[in-house]
Every structure is written in C-alpha cells, then in structure tokens.
mmCIF file of N, CA and C in Angstrom:
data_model
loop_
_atom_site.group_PDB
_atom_site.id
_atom_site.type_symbol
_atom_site.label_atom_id
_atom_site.label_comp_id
_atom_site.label_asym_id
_atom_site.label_seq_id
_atom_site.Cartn_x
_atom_site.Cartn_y
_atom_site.Cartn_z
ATOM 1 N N UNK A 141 -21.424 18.671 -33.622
ATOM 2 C CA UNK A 141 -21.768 17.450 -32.934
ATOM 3 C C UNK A 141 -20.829 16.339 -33.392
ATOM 4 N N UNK A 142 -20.934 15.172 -32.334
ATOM 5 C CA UNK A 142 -20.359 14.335 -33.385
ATOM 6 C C UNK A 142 -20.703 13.480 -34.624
ATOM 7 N N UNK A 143 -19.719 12.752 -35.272
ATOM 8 C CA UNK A 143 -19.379 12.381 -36.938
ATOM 9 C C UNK A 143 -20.961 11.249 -36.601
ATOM 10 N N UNK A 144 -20.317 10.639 -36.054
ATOM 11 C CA UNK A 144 -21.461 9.761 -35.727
ATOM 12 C C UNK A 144 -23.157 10.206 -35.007
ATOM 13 N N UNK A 145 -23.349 11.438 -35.249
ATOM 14 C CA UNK A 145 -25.086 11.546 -34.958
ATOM 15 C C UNK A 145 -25.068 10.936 -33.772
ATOM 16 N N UNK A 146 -24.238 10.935 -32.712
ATOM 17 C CA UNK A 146 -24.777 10.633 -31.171
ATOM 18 C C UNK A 146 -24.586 11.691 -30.570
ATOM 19 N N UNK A 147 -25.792 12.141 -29.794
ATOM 20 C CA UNK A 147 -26.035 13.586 -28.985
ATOM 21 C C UNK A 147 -25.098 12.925 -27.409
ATOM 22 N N UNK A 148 -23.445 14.046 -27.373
ATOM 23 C CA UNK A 148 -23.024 13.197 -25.859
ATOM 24 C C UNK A 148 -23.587 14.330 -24.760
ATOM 25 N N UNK A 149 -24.518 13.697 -23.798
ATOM 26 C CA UNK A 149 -24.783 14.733 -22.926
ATOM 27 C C UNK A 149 -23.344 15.080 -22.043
ATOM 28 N N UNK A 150 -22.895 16.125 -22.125
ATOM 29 C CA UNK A 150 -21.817 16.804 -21.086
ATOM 30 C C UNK A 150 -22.049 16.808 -19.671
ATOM 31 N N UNK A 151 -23.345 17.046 -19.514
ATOM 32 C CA UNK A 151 -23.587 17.184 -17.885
ATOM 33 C C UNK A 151 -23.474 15.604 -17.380
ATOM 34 N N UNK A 152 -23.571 14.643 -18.206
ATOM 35 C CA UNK A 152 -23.798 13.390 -17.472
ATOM 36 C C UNK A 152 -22.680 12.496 -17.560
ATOM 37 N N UNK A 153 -21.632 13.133 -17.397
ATOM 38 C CA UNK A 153 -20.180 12.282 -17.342
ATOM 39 C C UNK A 153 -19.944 12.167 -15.993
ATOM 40 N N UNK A 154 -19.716 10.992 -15.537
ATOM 41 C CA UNK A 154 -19.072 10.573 -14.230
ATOM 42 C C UNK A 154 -17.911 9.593 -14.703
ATOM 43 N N UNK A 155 -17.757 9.104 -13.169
ATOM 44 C CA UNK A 155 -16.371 7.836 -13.419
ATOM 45 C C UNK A 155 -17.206 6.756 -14.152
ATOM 46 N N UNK A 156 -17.855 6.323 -14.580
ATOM 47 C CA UNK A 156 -18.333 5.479 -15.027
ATOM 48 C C UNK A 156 -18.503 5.584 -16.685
ATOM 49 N N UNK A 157 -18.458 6.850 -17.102
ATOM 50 C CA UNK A 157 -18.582 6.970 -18.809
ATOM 51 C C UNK A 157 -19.185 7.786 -18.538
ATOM 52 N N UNK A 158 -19.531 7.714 -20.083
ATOM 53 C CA UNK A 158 -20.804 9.080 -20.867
ATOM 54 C C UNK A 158 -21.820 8.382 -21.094
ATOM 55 N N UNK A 159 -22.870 9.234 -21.408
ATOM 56 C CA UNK A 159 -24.097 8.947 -21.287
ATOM 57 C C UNK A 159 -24.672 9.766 -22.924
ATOM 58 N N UNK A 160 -24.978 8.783 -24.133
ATOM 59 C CA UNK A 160 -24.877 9.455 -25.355
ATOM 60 C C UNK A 160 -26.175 8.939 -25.850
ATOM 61 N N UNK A 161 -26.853 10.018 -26.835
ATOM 62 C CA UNK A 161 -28.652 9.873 -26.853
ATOM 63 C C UNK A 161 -28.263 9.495 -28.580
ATOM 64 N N UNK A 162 -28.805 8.928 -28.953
ATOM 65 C CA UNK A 162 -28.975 8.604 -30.691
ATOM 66 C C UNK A 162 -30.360 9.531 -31.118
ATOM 67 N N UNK A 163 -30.018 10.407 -32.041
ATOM 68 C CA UNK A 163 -31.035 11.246 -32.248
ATOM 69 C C UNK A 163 -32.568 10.379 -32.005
ATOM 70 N N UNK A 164 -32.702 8.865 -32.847
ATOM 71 C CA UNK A 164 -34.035 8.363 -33.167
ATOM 72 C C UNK A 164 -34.861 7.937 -31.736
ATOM 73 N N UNK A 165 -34.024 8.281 -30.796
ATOM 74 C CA UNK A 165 -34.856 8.493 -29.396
ATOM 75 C C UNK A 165 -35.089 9.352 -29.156
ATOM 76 N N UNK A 166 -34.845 10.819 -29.372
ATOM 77 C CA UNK A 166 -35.109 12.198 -29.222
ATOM 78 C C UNK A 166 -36.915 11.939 -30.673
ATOM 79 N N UNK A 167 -36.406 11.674 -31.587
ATOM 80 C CA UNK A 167 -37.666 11.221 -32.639
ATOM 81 C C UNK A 167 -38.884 10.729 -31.787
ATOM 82 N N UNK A 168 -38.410 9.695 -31.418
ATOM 83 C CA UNK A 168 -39.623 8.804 -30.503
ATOM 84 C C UNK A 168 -40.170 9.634 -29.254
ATOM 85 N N UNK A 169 -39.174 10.076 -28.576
ATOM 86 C CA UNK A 169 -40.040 10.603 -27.436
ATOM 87 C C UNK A 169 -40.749 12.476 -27.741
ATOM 88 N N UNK A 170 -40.071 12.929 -28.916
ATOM 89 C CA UNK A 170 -40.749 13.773 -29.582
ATOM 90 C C UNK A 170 -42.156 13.885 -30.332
ATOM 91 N N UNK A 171 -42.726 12.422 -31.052
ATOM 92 C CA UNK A 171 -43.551 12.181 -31.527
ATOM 93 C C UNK A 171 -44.456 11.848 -30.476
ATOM 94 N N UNK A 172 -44.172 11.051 -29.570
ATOM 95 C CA UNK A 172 -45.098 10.432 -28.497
ATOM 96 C C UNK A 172 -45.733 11.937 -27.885
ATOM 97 N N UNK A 173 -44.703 12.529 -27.486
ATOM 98 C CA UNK A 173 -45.530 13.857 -27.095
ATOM 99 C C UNK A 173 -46.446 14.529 -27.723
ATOM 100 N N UNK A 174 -45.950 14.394 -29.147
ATOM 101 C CA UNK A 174 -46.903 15.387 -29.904
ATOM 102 C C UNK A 174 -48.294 14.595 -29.764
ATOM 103 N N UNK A 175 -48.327 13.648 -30.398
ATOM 104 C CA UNK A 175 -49.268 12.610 -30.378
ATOM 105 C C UNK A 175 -50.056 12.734 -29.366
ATOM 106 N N UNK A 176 -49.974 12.642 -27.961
ATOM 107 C CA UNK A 176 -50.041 12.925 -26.930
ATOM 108 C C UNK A 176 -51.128 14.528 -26.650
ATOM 109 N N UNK A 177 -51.033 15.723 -27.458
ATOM 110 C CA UNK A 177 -51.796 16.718 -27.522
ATOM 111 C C UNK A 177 -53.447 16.595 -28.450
ATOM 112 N N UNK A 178 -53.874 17.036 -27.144
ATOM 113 C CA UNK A 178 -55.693 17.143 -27.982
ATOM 114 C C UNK A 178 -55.985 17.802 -29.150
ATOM 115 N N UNK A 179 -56.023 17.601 -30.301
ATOM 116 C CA UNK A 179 -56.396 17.922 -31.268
ATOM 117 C C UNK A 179 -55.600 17.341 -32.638
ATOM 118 N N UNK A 180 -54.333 16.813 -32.008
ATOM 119 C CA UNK A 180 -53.684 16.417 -32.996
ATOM 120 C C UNK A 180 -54.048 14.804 -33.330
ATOM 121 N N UNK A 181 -54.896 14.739 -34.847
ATOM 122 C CA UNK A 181 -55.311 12.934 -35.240
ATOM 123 C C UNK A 181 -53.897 12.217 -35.157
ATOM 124 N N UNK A 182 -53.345 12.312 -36.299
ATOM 125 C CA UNK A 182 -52.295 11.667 -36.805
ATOM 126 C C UNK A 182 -50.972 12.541 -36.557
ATOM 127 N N UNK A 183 -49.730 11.355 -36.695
ATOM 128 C CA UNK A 183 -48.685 12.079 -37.045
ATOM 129 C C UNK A 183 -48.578 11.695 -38.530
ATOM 130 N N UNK A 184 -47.623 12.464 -39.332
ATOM 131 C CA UNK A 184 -47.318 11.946 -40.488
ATOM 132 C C UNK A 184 -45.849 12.088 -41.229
ATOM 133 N N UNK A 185 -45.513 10.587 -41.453
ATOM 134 C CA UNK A 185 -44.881 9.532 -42.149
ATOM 135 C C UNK A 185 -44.744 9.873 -43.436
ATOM 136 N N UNK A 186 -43.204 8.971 -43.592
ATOM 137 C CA UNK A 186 -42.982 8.994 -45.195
ATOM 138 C C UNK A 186 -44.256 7.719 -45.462
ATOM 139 N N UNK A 187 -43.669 7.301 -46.905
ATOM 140 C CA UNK A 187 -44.363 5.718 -47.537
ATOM 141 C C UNK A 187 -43.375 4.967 -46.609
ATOM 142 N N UNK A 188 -42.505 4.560 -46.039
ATOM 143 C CA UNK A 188 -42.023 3.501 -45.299
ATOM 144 C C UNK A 188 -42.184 3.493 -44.387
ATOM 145 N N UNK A 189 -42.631 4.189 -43.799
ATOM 146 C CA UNK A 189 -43.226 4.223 -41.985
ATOM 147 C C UNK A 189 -44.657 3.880 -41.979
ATOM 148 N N UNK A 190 -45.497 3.842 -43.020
ATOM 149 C CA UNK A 190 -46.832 4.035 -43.229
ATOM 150 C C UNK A 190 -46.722 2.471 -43.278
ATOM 151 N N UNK A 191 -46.391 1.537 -44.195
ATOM 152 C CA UNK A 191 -45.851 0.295 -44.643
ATOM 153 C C UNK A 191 -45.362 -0.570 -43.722
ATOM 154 N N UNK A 192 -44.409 -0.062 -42.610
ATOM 155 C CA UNK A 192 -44.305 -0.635 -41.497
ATOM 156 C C UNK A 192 -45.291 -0.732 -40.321
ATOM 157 N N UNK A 193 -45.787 0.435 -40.154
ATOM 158 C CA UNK A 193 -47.030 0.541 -39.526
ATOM 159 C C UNK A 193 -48.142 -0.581 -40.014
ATOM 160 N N UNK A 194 -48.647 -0.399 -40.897
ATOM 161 C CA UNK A 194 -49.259 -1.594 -41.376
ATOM 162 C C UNK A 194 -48.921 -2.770 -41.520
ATOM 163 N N UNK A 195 -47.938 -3.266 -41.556
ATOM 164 C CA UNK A 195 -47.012 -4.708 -40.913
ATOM 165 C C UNK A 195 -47.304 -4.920 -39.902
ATOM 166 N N UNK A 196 -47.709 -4.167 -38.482
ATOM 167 C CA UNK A 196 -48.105 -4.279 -37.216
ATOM 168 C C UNK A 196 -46.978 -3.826 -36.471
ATOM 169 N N UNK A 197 -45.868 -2.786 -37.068
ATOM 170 C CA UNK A 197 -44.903 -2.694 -36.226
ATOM 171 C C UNK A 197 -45.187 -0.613 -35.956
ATOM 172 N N UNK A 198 -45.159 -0.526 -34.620
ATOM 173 C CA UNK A 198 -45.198 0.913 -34.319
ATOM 174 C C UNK A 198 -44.185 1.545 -34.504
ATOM 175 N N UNK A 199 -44.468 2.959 -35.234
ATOM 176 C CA UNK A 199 -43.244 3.897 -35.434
ATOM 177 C C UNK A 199 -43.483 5.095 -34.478
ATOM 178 N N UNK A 200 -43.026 5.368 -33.506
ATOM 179 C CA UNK A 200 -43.173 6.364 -32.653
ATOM 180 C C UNK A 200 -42.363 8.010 -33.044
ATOM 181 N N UNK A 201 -41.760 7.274 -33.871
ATOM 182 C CA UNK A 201 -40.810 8.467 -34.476
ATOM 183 C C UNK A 201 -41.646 8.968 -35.790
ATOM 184 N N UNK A 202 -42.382 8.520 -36.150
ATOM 185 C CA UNK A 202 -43.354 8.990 -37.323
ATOM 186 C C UNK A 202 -43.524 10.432 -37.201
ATOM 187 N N UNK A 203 -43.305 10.823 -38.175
ATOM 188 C CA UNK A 203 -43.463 12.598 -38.619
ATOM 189 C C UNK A 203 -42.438 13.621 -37.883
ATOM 190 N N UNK A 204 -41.421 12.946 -37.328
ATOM 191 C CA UNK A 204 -40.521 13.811 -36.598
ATOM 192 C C UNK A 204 -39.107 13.712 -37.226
ATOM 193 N N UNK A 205 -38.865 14.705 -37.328
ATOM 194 C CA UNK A 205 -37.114 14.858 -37.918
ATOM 195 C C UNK A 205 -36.327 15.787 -36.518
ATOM 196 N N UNK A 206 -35.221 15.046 -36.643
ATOM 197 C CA UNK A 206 -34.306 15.638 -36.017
ATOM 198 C C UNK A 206 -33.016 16.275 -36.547
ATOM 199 N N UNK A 207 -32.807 17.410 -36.217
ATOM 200 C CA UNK A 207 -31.124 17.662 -36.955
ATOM 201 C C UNK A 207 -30.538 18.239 -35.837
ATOM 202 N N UNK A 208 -29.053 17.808 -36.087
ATOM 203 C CA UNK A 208 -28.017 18.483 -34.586
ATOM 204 C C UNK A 208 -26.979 19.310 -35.687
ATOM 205 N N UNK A 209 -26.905 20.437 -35.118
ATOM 206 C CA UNK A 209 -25.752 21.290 -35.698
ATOM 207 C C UNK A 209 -25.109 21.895 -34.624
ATOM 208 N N UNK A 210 -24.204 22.508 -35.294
ATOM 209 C CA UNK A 210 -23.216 23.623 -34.003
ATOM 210 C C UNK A 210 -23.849 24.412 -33.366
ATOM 211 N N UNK A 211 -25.461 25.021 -33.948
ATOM 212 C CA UNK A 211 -25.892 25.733 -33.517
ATOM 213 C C UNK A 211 -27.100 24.991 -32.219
ATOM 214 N N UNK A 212 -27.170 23.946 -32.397
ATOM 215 C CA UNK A 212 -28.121 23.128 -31.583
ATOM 216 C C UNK A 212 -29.143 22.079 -32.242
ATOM 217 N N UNK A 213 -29.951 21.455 -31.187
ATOM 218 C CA UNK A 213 -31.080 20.764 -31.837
ATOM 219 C C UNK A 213 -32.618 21.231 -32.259
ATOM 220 N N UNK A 214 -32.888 20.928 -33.409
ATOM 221 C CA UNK A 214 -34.148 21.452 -34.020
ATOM 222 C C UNK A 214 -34.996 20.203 -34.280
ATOM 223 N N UNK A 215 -35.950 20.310 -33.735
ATOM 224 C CA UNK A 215 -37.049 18.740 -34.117
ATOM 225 C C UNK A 215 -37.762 19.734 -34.934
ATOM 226 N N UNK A 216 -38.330 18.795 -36.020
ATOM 227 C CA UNK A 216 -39.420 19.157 -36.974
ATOM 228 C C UNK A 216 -40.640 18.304 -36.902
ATOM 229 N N UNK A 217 -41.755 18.664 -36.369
ATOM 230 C CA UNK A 217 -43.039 17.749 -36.368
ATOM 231 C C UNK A 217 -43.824 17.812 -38.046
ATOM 232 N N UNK A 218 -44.144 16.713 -38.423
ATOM 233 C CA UNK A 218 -45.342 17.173 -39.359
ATOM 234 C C UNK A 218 -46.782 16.052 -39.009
ATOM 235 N N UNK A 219 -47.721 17.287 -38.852
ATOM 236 C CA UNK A 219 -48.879 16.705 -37.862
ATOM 237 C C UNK A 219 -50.312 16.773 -39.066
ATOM 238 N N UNK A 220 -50.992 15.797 -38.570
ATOM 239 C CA UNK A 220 -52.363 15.975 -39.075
ATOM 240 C C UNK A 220 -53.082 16.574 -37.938
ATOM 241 N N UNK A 221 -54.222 17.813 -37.543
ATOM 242 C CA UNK A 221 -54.899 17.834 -37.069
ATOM 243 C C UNK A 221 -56.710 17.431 -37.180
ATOM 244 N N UNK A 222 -57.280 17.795 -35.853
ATOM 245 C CA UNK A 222 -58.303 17.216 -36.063
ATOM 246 C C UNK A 222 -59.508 18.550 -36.471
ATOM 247 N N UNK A 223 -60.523 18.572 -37.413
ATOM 248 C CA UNK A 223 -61.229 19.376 -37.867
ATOM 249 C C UNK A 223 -61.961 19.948 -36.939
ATOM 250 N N UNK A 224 -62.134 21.438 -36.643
ATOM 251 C CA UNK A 224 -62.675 21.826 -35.450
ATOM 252 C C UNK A 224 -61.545 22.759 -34.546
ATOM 253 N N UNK A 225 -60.215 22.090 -34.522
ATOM 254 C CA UNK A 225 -59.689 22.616 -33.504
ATOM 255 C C UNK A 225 -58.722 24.203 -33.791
ATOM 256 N N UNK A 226 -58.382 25.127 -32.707
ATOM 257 C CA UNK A 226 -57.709 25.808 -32.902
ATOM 258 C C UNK A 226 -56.165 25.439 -33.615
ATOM 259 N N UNK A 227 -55.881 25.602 -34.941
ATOM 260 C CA UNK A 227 -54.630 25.443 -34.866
ATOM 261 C C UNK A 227 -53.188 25.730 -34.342
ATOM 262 N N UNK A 228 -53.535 27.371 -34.101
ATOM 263 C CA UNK A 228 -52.101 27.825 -33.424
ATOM 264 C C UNK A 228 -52.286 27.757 -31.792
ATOM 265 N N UNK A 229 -53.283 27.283 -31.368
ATOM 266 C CA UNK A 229 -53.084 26.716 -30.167
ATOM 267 C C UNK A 229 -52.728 25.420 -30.166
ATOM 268 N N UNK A 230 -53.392 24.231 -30.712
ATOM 269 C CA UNK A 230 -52.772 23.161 -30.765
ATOM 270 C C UNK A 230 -51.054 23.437 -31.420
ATOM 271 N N UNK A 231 -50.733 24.009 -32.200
ATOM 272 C CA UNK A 231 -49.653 23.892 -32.701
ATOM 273 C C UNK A 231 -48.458 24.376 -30.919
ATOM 274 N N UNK A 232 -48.931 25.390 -30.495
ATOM 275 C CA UNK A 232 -48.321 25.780 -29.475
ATOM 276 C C UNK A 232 -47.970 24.561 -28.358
ATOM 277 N N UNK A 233 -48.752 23.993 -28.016
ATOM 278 C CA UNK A 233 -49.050 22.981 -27.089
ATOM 279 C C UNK A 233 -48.085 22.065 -27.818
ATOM 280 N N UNK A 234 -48.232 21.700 -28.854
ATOM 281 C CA UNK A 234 -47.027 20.668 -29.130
ATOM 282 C C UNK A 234 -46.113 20.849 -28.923
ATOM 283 N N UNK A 235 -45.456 22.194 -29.060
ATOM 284 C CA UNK A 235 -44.280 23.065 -29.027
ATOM 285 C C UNK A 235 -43.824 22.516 -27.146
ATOM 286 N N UNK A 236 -44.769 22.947 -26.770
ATOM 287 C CA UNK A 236 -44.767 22.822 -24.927
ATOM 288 C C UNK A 236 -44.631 21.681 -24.654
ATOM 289 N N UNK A 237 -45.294 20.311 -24.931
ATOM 290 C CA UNK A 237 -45.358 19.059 -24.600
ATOM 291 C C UNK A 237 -43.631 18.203 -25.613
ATOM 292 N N UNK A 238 -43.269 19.227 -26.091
ATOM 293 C CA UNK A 238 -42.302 18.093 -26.933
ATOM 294 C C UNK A 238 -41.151 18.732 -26.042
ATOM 295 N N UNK A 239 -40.996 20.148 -26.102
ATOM 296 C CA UNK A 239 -40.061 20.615 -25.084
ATOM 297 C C UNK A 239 -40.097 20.380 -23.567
ATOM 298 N N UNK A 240 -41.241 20.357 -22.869
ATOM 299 C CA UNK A 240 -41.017 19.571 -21.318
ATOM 300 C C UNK A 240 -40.523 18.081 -21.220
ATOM 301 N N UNK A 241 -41.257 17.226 -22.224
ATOM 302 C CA UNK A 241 -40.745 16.113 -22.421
ATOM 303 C C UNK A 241 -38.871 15.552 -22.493
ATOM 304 N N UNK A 242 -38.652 16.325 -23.526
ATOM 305 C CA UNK A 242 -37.456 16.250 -23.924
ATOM 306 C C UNK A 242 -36.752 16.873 -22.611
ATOM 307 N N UNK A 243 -36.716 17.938 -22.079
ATOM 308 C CA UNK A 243 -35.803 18.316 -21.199
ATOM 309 C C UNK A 243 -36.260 17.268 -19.571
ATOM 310 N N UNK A 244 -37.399 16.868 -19.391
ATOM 311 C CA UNK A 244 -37.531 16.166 -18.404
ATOM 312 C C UNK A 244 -36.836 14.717 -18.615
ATOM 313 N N UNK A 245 -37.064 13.982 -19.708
ATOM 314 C CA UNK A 245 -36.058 12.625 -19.453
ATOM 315 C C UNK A 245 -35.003 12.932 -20.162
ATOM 316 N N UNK A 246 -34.353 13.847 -20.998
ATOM 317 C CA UNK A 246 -33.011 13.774 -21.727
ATOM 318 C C UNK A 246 -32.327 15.199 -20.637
ATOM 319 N N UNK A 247 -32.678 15.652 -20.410
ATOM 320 C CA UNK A 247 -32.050 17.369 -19.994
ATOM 321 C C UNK A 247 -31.539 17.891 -21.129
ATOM 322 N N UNK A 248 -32.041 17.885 -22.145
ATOM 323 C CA UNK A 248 -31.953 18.745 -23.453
ATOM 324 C C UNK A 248 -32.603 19.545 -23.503
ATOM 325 N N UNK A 249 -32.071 20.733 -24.014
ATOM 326 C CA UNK A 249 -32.355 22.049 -24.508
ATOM 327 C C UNK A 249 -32.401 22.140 -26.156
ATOM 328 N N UNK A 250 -33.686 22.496 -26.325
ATOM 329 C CA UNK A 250 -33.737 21.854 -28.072
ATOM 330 C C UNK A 250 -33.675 24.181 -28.642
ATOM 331 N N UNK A 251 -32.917 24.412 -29.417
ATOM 332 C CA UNK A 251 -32.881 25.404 -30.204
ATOM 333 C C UNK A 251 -34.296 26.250 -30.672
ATOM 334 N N UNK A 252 -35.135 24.687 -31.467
ATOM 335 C CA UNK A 252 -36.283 25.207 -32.043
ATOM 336 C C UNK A 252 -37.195 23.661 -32.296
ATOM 337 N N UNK A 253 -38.484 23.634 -31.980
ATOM 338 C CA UNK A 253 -39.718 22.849 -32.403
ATOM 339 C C UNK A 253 -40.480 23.797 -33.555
ATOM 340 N N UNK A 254 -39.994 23.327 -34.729
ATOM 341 C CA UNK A 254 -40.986 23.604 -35.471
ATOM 342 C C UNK A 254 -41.775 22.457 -36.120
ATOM 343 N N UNK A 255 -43.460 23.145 -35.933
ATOM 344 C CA UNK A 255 -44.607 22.498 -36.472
ATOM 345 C C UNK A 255 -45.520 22.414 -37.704
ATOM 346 N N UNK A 256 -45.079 21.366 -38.566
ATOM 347 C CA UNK A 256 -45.829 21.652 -39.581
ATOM 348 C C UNK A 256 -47.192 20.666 -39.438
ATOM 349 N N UNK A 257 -48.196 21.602 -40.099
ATOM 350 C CA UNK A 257 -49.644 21.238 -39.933
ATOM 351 C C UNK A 257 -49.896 20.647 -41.866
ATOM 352 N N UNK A 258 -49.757 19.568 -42.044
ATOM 353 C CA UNK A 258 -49.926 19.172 -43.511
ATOM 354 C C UNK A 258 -51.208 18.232 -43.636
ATOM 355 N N UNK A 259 -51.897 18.390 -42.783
ATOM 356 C CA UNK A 259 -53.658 18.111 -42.827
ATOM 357 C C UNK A 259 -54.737 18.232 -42.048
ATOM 358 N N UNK A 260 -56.049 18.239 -42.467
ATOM 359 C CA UNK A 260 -56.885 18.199 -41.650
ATOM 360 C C UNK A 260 -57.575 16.792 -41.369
ATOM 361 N N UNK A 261 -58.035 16.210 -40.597
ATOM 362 C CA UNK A 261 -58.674 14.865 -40.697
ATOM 363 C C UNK A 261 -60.385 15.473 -40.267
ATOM 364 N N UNK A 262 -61.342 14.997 -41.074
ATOM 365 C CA UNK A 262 -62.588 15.367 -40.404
ATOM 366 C C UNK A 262 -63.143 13.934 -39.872
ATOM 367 N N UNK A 263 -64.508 13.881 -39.141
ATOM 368 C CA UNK A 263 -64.480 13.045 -38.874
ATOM 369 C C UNK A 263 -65.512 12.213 -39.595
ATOM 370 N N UNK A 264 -65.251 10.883 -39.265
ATOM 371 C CA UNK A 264 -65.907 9.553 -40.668
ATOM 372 C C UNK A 264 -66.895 9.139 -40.550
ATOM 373 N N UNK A 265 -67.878 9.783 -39.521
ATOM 374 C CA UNK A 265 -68.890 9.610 -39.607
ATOM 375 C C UNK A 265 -70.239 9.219 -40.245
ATOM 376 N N UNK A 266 -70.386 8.546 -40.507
ATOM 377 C CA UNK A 266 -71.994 8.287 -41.813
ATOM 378 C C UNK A 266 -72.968 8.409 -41.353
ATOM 379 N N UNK A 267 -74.082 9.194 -42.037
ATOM 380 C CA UNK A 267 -75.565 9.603 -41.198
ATOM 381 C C UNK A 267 -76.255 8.730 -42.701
ATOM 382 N N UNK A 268 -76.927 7.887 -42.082
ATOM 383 C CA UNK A 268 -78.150 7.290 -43.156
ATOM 384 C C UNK A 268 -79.207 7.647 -42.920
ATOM 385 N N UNK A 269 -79.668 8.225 -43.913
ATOM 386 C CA UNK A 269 -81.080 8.754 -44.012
ATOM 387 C C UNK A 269 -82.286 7.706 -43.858
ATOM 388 N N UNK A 270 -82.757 6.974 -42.990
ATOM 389 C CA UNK A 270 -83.623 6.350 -42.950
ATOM 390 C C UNK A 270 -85.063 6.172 -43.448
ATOM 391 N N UNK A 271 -85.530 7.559 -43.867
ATOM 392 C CA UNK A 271 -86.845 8.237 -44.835
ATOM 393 C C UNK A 271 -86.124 7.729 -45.986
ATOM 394 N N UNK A 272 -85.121 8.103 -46.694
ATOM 395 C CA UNK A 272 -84.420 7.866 -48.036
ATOM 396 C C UNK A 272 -84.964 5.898 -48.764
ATOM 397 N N UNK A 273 -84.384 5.139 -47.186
ATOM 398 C CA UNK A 273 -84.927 3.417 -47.632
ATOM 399 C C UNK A 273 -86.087 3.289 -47.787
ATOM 400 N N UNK A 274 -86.991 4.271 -46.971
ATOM 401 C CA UNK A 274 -87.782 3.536 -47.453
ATOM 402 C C UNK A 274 -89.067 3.867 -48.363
#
C-alpha cells in the first residue's frame, strides 16, 4: 500500500483524480456497523477513546483496528456483548454487517473481519425486595 496509509481506490480514477480512503474512515464505518448488530452492548476502546468519549466527543472508530498490507485489508473488531446472546452468531453477523457496509459505500474488498469478543455486559438491573423494608 502506500507510505502514507491512504487506501487509493483503482477502480475510481477518472479525468478528474483519484479517489483515496484514510484507513480511520474504513474504522468508523466499520464500528458503526458492528455497533449496529443485536446483541452487541459496547464497542471497546483503548483509555483514550474512553476519555474522549466522556469529554462528550464520539469515537465511532472505537474498538476497530485497521491494517493494509500487500496481502489486503484486515479490520479487527473488539466487542462487548450482551448476556444472553448467541455468540458465534452475533459474532457472524458482525462479520456480514461490517463487510456489506464497507463494500457498499467504499467498494472494498476486506481480506479478513476478525472478531474479538473481550466481554460480557449483563444487565443493571436492581430488584428491591420490598418485604426486606419493611
């Protein structure tokens, strides 16, 4: 790829120029997708995305890595799911929703989506025992 980490799409050269993707938009519209699948709570962030997030600023690229090599592009998700759900179906579905995504607004062909599952979230529910007060 090139020195500079800009993905140049080939198919989209006319008289007018090229048309070149910066990986951290492949990030963003990778995460949004995942995000986007039923079962998945969270994505997950280093400590500086977490930090910005809490500043009030959205990271859409949260929990997604991208790498471009000779051999192609590989996104890496790392997801929290939600307690209850199938994992290797949700994990699949991400796989599906990050790859239609990506090839519908970029026309990229990504190598490999791999999904890492690095939690469960249950849910926060509180039941107060009302016999207990009184």
């Amino acid at each position: 790829m090139n020195e500079n980490h800009i993905l140049e799409l080939e198919d989209q050269k006319s008289e007018l120029g090229t048309v070149e993707i910066s990986p951290e938009v492949i990030e963003v519209i990778a995460g949004i997708a995942a995000s986007e699948v039923d079962g998945v709570a969270t994505m997950r962030g280093n400590f500086a995305a977490g930090v910005a997030e809490k500043l009030g600023r959205k990271n859409h690229g949260k929990g997604v890595k991208v790498e471009l090599d000779e051999e192609g592009i590989t996104v890496d998700v790392s997801v929290v799911i939600s307690y209850g759900v199938q994992v290797p179906e949700v994990a699949k579905l991400i796989q599906h929703n990050i790859k239609q995504a990506l090839q519908t607004m970029t026309a990229i062909d990504l190598q490999a989506v791999n999904v890492h599952v690095v939690g469960v979230q249950f849910e926060t529910t509180e039941v107060i025992d009302t016999e207990a007060l009184s």
